[in-house]
Short mmCIF file of C-alpha atoms in Angstrom, two decimals:
data_model
loop_
_atom_site.label_atom_id
_atom_site.label_comp_id
_atom_site.label_asym_id
_atom_site.label_seq_id
_atom_site.Cartn_x
_atom_site.Cartn_y
_atom_site.Cartn_z
CA MET A 1 33.37 -18.85 2.62
CA ALA A 2 30.82 -16.84 4.09
CA GLN A 3 27.46 -18.83 5.09
CA TYR A 4 23.96 -17.15 5.23
CA GLU A 5 20.62 -18.67 6.27
CA LEU A 6 19.26 -17.80 2.94
CA LEU A 7 20.90 -16.67 -0.16
CA ILE A 8 18.79 -15.22 -3.11
CA HIS A 9 20.52 -14.68 -6.69
CA ALA A 10 18.47 -12.51 -8.71
CA ARG A 11 19.44 -11.31 -12.09
CA ARG A 12 16.97 -8.62 -11.55
CA ALA A 13 15.97 -6.72 -8.38
CA VAL A 14 14.75 -3.39 -7.32
CA VAL A 15 17.63 -2.27 -5.44
CA ASP A 16 18.65 1.37 -4.99
CA ASP A 17 15.63 2.46 -7.08
CA ARG A 18 16.56 0.67 -9.71
CA ILE A 19 16.57 -2.88 -11.39
CA GLN A 20 20.17 -4.74 -11.12
CA GLN A 21 21.68 -7.92 -10.69
CA ALA A 22 21.86 -8.68 -7.18
CA ALA A 23 22.89 -11.13 -4.58
CA VAL A 24 20.53 -11.16 -1.20
CA THR A 25 21.30 -12.70 2.20
CA VAL A 26 19.23 -13.18 4.88
CA ASP A 27 19.77 -14.03 8.54
CA GLY A 28 17.27 -13.85 11.48
CA GLY A 29 14.30 -12.66 9.25
CA VAL A 30 16.62 -9.43 8.07
CA ILE A 31 18.41 -8.74 5.34
CA SER A 32 22.05 -9.24 5.95
CA SER A 33 23.87 -8.34 3.21
CA VAL A 34 23.06 -6.89 -0.42
CA ARG A 35 25.64 -7.19 -3.23
CA THR A 36 25.05 -5.83 -6.78
CA GLY A 37 26.89 -5.79 -9.99
CA SER A 38 29.71 -7.91 -10.36
CA ALA A 39 29.80 -8.19 -6.53
CA ALA A 40 26.45 -10.04 -6.76
CA ARG A 41 28.42 -12.84 -8.82
CA ASP A 42 30.90 -13.47 -5.58
CA ILE A 43 31.49 -17.16 -5.64
CA GLY A 44 32.26 -17.09 -2.27
CA LEU A 45 28.67 -16.45 -1.19
CA ALA A 46 26.73 -19.75 0.25
CA GLY A 47 23.44 -20.14 1.87
CA ASP A 48 21.92 -22.67 3.91
CA HIS A 49 19.07 -22.44 1.52
CA THR A 50 19.54 -20.78 -1.91
CA ILE A 51 17.09 -19.41 -4.43
CA ASN A 52 18.31 -18.68 -8.06
CA LEU A 53 15.98 -16.39 -9.80
CA GLY A 54 15.99 -16.50 -13.74
CA ASP A 55 15.53 -13.55 -16.12
CA ASP A 56 11.86 -14.04 -16.20
CA VAL A 57 11.46 -12.74 -12.60
CA VAL A 58 12.29 -9.55 -10.85
CA LEU A 59 12.75 -9.49 -6.99
CA MET A 60 10.88 -6.76 -5.44
CA PRO A 61 10.40 -5.67 -1.95
CA GLY A 62 7.05 -6.99 -0.49
CA LEU A 63 4.28 -4.55 -1.06
CA VAL A 64 3.02 -1.99 1.97
CA ASP A 65 -0.69 -1.45 1.55
CA PRO A 66 -1.46 1.38 3.78
CA HIS A 67 -5.15 1.35 3.57
CA VAL A 68 -7.34 -1.57 3.43
CA SER A 69 -10.88 -2.05 4.10
CA THR A 70 -11.70 -5.62 5.22
CA GLU A 71 -14.66 -7.40 6.55
CA ASN A 72 -12.65 -10.66 7.06
CA VAL A 73 -9.01 -10.22 7.95
CA ALA A 74 -8.19 -13.89 7.39
CA VAL A 75 -9.42 -13.69 3.72
CA GLY A 76 -8.20 -10.04 2.96
CA THR A 77 -4.53 -10.98 4.31
CA ARG A 78 -4.71 -14.38 2.53
CA SER A 79 -5.23 -12.69 -0.77
CA ALA A 80 -2.87 -9.83 0.05
CA ALA A 81 -0.21 -12.35 0.30
CA ARG A 82 -1.10 -13.66 -2.93
CA GLY A 83 -0.69 -10.27 -4.57
CA GLY A 84 2.98 -9.70 -3.33
CA ILE A 85 1.67 -7.73 -0.22
CA THR A 86 3.30 -8.35 3.07
CA SER A 87 1.98 -5.52 5.16
CA VAL A 88 -1.62 -3.96 5.47
CA ILE A 89 -2.95 -1.24 7.57
CA ASP A 90 -6.50 -2.13 8.00
CA TYR A 91 -9.52 0.19 8.33
CA GLY A 92 -12.42 -2.28 8.80
CA ASN A 93 -15.59 -2.22 7.04
CA ASP A 94 -16.11 0.70 4.55
CA GLY A 95 -19.26 1.42 6.15
CA ALA A 96 -18.40 0.64 9.69
CA PRO A 97 -14.69 1.54 10.57
CA ALA A 98 -13.06 -0.80 13.25
CA ALA A 99 -11.68 1.58 15.54
CA THR A 100 -13.74 4.34 16.58
CA SER A 101 -13.16 3.82 20.39
CA PRO A 102 -10.23 2.16 22.51
CA GLU A 103 -12.72 -0.68 23.13
CA GLY A 104 -12.89 -1.33 19.32
CA VAL A 105 -9.06 -1.06 18.99
CA ASP A 106 -8.92 -3.85 21.51
CA ARG A 107 -11.80 -6.12 20.00
CA TRP A 108 -10.23 -5.83 16.58
CA ARG A 109 -6.80 -6.81 17.98
CA ASP A 110 -8.40 -9.85 19.70
CA GLU A 111 -10.19 -10.76 16.68
CA VAL A 112 -7.14 -10.62 14.07
CA THR A 113 -4.51 -12.24 16.34
CA GLY A 114 -3.95 -15.46 14.98
CA GLU A 115 -5.90 -15.01 11.71
CA SER A 116 -3.65 -12.79 9.63
CA THR A 117 -1.36 -14.18 6.75
CA VAL A 118 0.68 -10.95 6.72
CA ASP A 119 1.25 -8.06 9.26
CA VAL A 120 -1.34 -6.37 9.99
CA GLY A 121 -2.00 -2.87 11.71
CA LEU A 122 -4.91 -0.47 12.21
CA TRP A 123 -6.16 2.87 11.39
CA GLY A 124 -8.33 4.81 14.06
CA ALA A 125 -11.18 6.65 12.69
CA ALA A 126 -12.74 10.09 13.24
CA VAL A 127 -16.48 9.96 13.11
CA PRO A 128 -19.35 11.90 14.45
CA GLY A 129 -19.40 11.35 18.16
CA ASN A 130 -15.79 10.82 18.86
CA LEU A 131 -14.28 14.08 18.40
CA GLY A 132 -12.05 15.06 21.50
CA ARG A 133 -11.22 11.65 22.23
CA LEU A 134 -8.96 10.72 19.47
CA GLY A 135 -6.00 10.67 21.30
CA GLU A 136 -7.21 7.81 23.16
CA LEU A 137 -7.29 5.82 19.88
CA LEU A 138 -3.55 6.71 19.26
CA ASP A 139 -2.60 5.80 23.00
CA HIS A 140 -3.91 2.17 21.82
CA GLY A 141 -1.26 2.22 18.90
CA VAL A 142 -3.25 2.69 15.70
CA PHE A 143 -1.12 3.81 13.06
CA GLY A 144 -2.89 7.32 12.74
CA VAL A 145 -6.49 8.62 12.68
CA SER A 146 -8.23 8.67 9.31
CA ALA A 147 -11.45 10.65 8.47
CA VAL A 148 -13.72 10.87 5.36
CA ALA A 149 -15.20 14.22 4.05
CA GLU A 150 -18.87 14.63 3.37
CA GLY A 151 -19.60 13.80 -0.11
CA LYS A 152 -16.56 10.99 -0.13
CA GLY A 153 -16.63 7.40 0.78
CA VAL A 154 -18.97 4.47 -0.04
CA ALA A 155 -22.88 4.91 0.90
CA GLY A 156 -23.80 4.69 4.54
CA ALA A 157 -19.89 5.39 5.79
CA PRO A 158 -19.57 7.77 8.63
CA THR A 159 -18.37 11.23 7.30
CA LEU A 160 -17.40 14.41 8.83
CA GLY A 161 -18.29 18.05 7.37
CA ARG A 162 -15.85 20.61 7.21
CA ALA A 163 -15.61 22.15 10.59
CA ALA A 164 -15.46 18.65 12.08
CA LEU A 165 -12.67 17.46 9.82
CA VAL A 166 -10.72 20.59 11.04
CA GLU A 167 -11.10 19.95 14.36
CA ALA A 168 -10.24 16.34 13.83
CA ALA A 169 -7.03 17.32 12.24
CA ASP A 170 -6.26 19.72 15.10
CA GLU A 171 -6.52 17.13 17.43
CA VAL A 172 -4.28 14.48 15.58
CA LEU A 173 -1.66 16.74 14.39
CA GLY A 174 -1.36 18.46 17.38
CA ARG A 175 -0.07 15.37 19.10
CA GLY A 176 2.68 14.79 16.34
CA ALA A 177 0.47 11.84 14.78
CA LEU A 178 -0.71 11.04 11.28
CA PHE A 179 -3.99 12.05 10.16
CA ALA A 180 -5.30 10.55 6.86
CA VAL A 181 -8.37 11.80 5.09
CA ASP A 182 -10.46 11.21 2.10
CA ALA A 183 -11.29 14.97 1.09
CA GLY A 184 -11.83 16.83 -2.09
CA ALA A 185 -10.54 19.93 -3.43
CA ASP A 186 -13.15 22.28 -1.59
CA VAL A 187 -11.98 20.97 1.69
CA LEU A 188 -8.02 20.37 1.33
CA PRO A 189 -7.20 24.29 1.78
CA ASP A 190 -8.62 24.23 5.23
CA LEU A 191 -6.80 21.26 6.29
CA LEU A 192 -3.62 22.34 4.83
CA GLU A 193 -3.94 25.71 7.23
CA VAL A 194 -4.20 23.07 10.15
CA VAL A 195 -0.87 21.34 9.13
CA ARG A 196 1.07 24.84 8.89
CA ARG A 197 -0.23 25.78 12.18
CA THR A 198 0.63 22.43 13.78
CA SER A 199 3.64 21.63 11.75
CA GLY A 200 1.91 18.24 11.56
CA ARG A 201 1.62 15.31 9.02
CA LEU A 202 -1.18 14.80 6.71
CA HIS A 203 -1.73 12.00 4.32
CA VAL A 204 -4.53 12.49 1.40
CA ARG A 205 -5.87 9.21 0.49
CA SER A 206 -7.73 8.25 -2.69
CA VAL A 207 -6.90 11.40 -4.83
CA ALA A 208 -9.19 11.20 -7.75
CA HIS A 209 -9.74 14.16 -9.39
CA HIS A 210 -7.17 16.69 -11.25
CA GLU A 211 -8.60 19.49 -9.22
CA GLU A 212 -6.67 18.24 -6.12
CA LEU A 213 -3.38 17.96 -7.92
CA PRO A 214 -2.55 21.90 -7.89
CA ILE A 215 -3.35 22.03 -4.24
CA LEU A 216 -1.17 19.11 -3.49
CA ALA A 217 1.66 20.52 -5.38
CA ALA A 218 1.38 23.87 -3.89
CA ALA A 219 1.66 22.25 -0.69
CA ARG A 220 4.83 20.63 -1.47
CA GLU A 221 6.41 23.72 -2.76
CA ASP A 222 5.59 25.29 0.45
CA GLY A 223 7.29 22.67 2.35
CA LEU A 224 4.40 21.02 4.12
CA ASP A 225 4.80 17.58 5.35
CA VAL A 226 1.95 16.24 3.26
CA THR A 227 1.63 12.96 1.06
CA ALA A 228 -0.84 11.41 -1.24
CA SER A 229 -1.90 8.47 -2.81
CA THR A 230 -4.26 6.96 -5.32
CA ASN A 231 -6.03 3.96 -6.17
CA PRO A 232 -5.40 1.16 -8.83
CA HIS A 233 -8.52 1.50 -10.35
CA LEU A 234 -8.37 5.06 -10.90
CA LEU A 235 -5.01 4.51 -12.92
CA ALA A 236 -6.71 1.68 -15.07
CA LEU A 237 -10.40 2.19 -15.61
CA VAL A 238 -12.15 5.20 -17.35
CA SER A 239 -15.57 6.17 -17.43
CA GLU A 240 -15.98 6.11 -21.19
CA ILE A 241 -15.67 2.11 -20.84
CA THR A 242 -17.79 0.59 -18.26
CA HIS A 243 -16.69 -3.02 -18.41
CA GLY A 244 -16.98 -4.64 -15.07
CA GLY A 245 -20.52 -4.72 -14.45
CA ALA A 246 -22.50 -3.62 -11.71
CA ALA A 247 -19.18 -3.64 -9.35
CA VAL A 248 -17.68 -0.76 -11.22
CA ALA A 249 -20.64 1.47 -9.67
CA THR A 250 -19.55 0.63 -6.11
CA LEU A 251 -15.81 1.57 -6.41
CA ASP A 252 -14.82 4.25 -4.29
CA PRO A 253 -13.86 6.82 -5.73
CA PRO A 254 -15.77 6.38 -8.94
CA ILE A 255 -13.78 6.34 -11.90
CA LEU A 256 -13.51 9.27 -14.15
CA ASP A 257 -12.61 10.22 -17.63
CA ALA A 258 -9.31 9.07 -19.53
CA ALA A 259 -8.23 12.57 -19.63
CA ASN A 260 -8.50 12.56 -15.56
CA ARG A 261 -6.60 9.27 -15.36
CA GLU A 262 -3.56 10.61 -17.35
CA LEU A 263 -3.28 13.57 -14.96
CA LEU A 264 -3.18 11.09 -12.21
CA TRP A 265 -0.19 9.33 -14.09
CA ASP A 266 1.56 12.76 -14.59
CA ALA A 267 1.18 13.34 -10.80
CA LEU A 268 2.88 10.20 -10.14
CA ARG A 269 5.83 10.90 -12.34
CA ASP A 270 6.27 13.98 -10.77
CA GLY A 271 5.84 13.20 -7.23
CA THR A 272 2.78 15.12 -6.55
CA ILE A 273 1.06 11.60 -5.75
CA ASP A 274 3.40 9.61 -3.72
CA ALA A 275 1.76 6.25 -3.41
CA ILE A 276 -0.75 3.81 -4.74
CA ALA A 277 -2.95 1.92 -2.12
CA SER A 278 -3.41 -1.51 -3.35
CA ALA A 279 -5.60 -4.52 -3.27
CA ARG A 280 -4.75 -8.06 -4.12
CA LEU A 281 -4.86 -7.35 -7.93
CA GLY A 282 -3.34 -3.95 -7.53
CA LEU A 283 0.42 -4.97 -8.40
CA SER A 284 -0.82 -6.59 -11.48
CA VAL A 285 -3.38 -3.66 -12.52
CA VAL A 286 -0.67 -0.82 -11.97
CA TRP A 287 1.96 -2.85 -13.81
CA THR A 288 -0.23 -3.37 -16.62
CA GLU A 289 -0.75 0.20 -17.12
CA ALA A 290 2.58 1.69 -15.94
CA ARG A 291 4.53 -0.46 -18.49
CA ARG A 292 2.36 1.06 -21.37
CA ARG A 293 3.69 4.56 -20.16
CA GLY A 294 7.26 3.99 -19.86
CA PHE A 295 7.72 3.02 -16.19
CA ASP A 296 9.45 -0.19 -14.78
CA LEU A 297 8.92 -2.16 -11.70
CA ALA A 298 11.24 -0.10 -9.59
CA ASP A 299 8.54 2.54 -10.14
CA VAL A 300 6.03 0.40 -8.88
CA ALA A 301 8.02 -0.77 -6.03
CA ARG A 302 8.63 2.82 -4.82
CA TRP A 303 4.79 3.53 -5.16
CA MET A 304 3.39 0.40 -3.70
CA SER A 305 6.43 -0.47 -1.27
CA GLY A 306 8.96 2.26 -0.23
CA ARG A 307 6.77 5.23 0.13
CA THR A 308 3.72 3.49 1.42
CA ALA A 309 6.06 2.00 4.22
CA HIS A 310 7.41 5.59 4.77
CA ILE A 311 3.86 6.97 4.95
CA VAL A 312 2.79 4.86 7.61
CA GLY A 313 5.93 4.78 9.65
CA LEU A 314 7.10 1.37 9.17
CA ALA A 315 10.86 2.22 8.82
CA ASP A 316 12.22 -1.59 8.75
CA ARG A 317 10.51 -2.55 5.62
CA GLY A 318 9.67 -1.23 1.92
CA GLU A 319 13.15 -1.79 0.29
CA ILE A 320 15.74 -4.46 -0.29
CA ARG A 321 18.44 -3.05 1.75
CA THR A 322 20.75 -4.31 4.55
CA GLY A 323 19.25 -4.29 7.75
CA LEU A 324 15.47 -4.18 6.75
CA ARG A 325 13.03 -7.01 7.02
CA ALA A 326 13.62 -9.69 4.25
CA ASP A 327 10.13 -9.32 3.09
CA PHE A 328 10.02 -9.87 -0.79
CA THR A 329 7.97 -10.80 -3.55
CA ALA A 330 9.12 -12.48 -6.98
CA VAL A 331 6.93 -11.22 -10.16
CA ASP A 332 7.19 -12.66 -13.54
CA ASP A 333 6.75 -9.12 -15.34
CA ASP A 334 6.12 -10.53 -18.90
CA ASP A 335 3.54 -13.12 -17.94
CA ALA A 336 -0.23 -12.36 -17.77
CA PHE A 337 -3.11 -14.15 -16.49
CA VAL A 338 -7.01 -13.51 -17.04
CA VAL A 339 -8.75 -12.81 -13.97
CA LEU A 340 -11.30 -15.50 -13.06
CA PRO A 341 -14.95 -14.12 -11.58
CA GLY A 342 -15.16 -17.37 -9.72
CA ASP A 343 -12.23 -16.38 -7.47
CA ARG A 344 -14.20 -16.09 -3.97
CA GLU A 345 -11.13 -14.19 -2.68
CA LEU A 346 -11.52 -11.32 -5.01
CA GLY A 347 -12.45 -7.94 -3.17
CA ARG A 348 -14.91 -5.50 -4.69
CA SER A 349 -11.96 -3.41 -5.96
CA ASP A 350 -10.55 -6.56 -7.77
CA SER A 351 -13.91 -7.97 -9.02
CA VAL A 352 -14.12 -5.39 -11.65
CA TYR A 353 -11.25 -6.86 -13.62
CA ALA A 354 -12.99 -10.13 -14.09
CA GLN A 355 -12.11 -11.62 -17.53
CA ARG A 356 -9.55 -9.11 -18.17
CA ALA A 357 -5.99 -10.08 -19.02
CA LEU A 358 -3.53 -8.47 -16.42
CA ALA A 359 0.32 -8.27 -16.84
CA GLY A 360 2.52 -9.34 -13.77
CA VAL A 361 2.32 -12.77 -12.09
CA VAL A 362 3.36 -12.96 -8.51
CA ARG A 363 5.44 -16.18 -8.09
CA TRP A 364 5.84 -16.12 -4.54
CA THR A 365 5.85 -13.84 -1.64
CA MET A 366 8.13 -13.94 1.26
CA ARG A 367 7.72 -12.72 5.05
CA LYS A 368 10.94 -12.51 7.08
CA GLY A 369 12.64 -14.88 4.86
CA GLY A 370 10.05 -17.24 4.70
CA LEU A 371 7.82 -18.36 1.79
CA ILE A 372 4.32 -17.43 2.74
CA ASP A 373 1.75 -20.43 2.13
CA PRO A 374 -1.82 -18.94 1.81
CA ARG A 375 -3.11 -22.38 2.70
CA ALA A 376 -1.12 -22.86 5.92
CA LEU A 377 -1.74 -21.48 9.46
CA PRO A 378 -1.63 -17.52 9.77
CA ILE A 379 1.64 -16.36 10.75
CA GLY A 380 1.13 -12.46 10.46
CA THR A 381 2.09 -10.13 13.24
CA VAL A 382 -0.52 -7.66 14.86
CA LEU A 383 1.61 -4.35 14.60
CA THR A 384 1.22 -1.13 16.81
CA ARG A 385 2.22 2.17 15.62
CA PRO A 386 6.13 2.31 15.79
CA GLY A 387 7.73 4.68 18.34
CA ARG A 388 4.46 4.41 20.46
#
């Protein structure tokens, strides 16, 4: 009888991009085998520890959030773990990105070491004043360099005009690194020309307006290495209904009308938008809306784990597959909960759902084969860019 450190029997698990019965074994924090179908019922399997999941729970890979903005990494990553997230890439405060200089990268790393509940990496930031020195950020292990176009982002955030954005893109893509940008339809064509010229990799964040979608679709058809993500609130909220109080007005990007929202869902369906950048309630917000449109949790896992891990280059996680990190979350897809406004760990993007019922309750989150207890000492790893 084969003996493993951990054996998880799941009647429903997201494996090979679909939900199926699975037996997953873990050794040394890594998935050592995955058996599906009749093989999942192999009575010769045994584990030092065994978890048997019932019909009410779906085993999913731990979510990877490719862009979070945190003022307090300890609070933010603790909340992330409660929402099924096992890895995040941090930007810092929306109004003041953490990594605009090598010293900022080092300072951020010192501050978050020993404070993060989940694994956490860092985005460098292109801002007025540091163009021409973005390579120094990449040399310090950031996952890529991000920038915000004028007219985007929260009030007071540092932004770049069209010419400066192109200059930053040239600098980053010319080094073979990832350039991530919040930019609209007016600026995207110029950035795509940089991608063509450098054969570089561009990620378009926070896709909000339907006018951006044909530009992204055409870039894919041209074979450009371009990915895109949107945000949970853009998939759930609409401007015709403004429940959520004053917090709605602070959302970035701002919510648009219902017709625009449905076009974003269509873009997820056809692959024009690859991924969804999350927040603590992101999984439940997305699942509440996705199930109404005929999607299942395998789709959600692809948008919020597999593709997000790929975008930021974390090839060792994001799926339930032999050889990858044993990061999981168990979700009761039919259960629901009401968001309580008194929860002090709700971020701005989550607080707009106060008093709303959301489907999809995260029962537990696991990192490297160990259950995460948000009340325990932080155990997350500070990540540097793979292959650096």
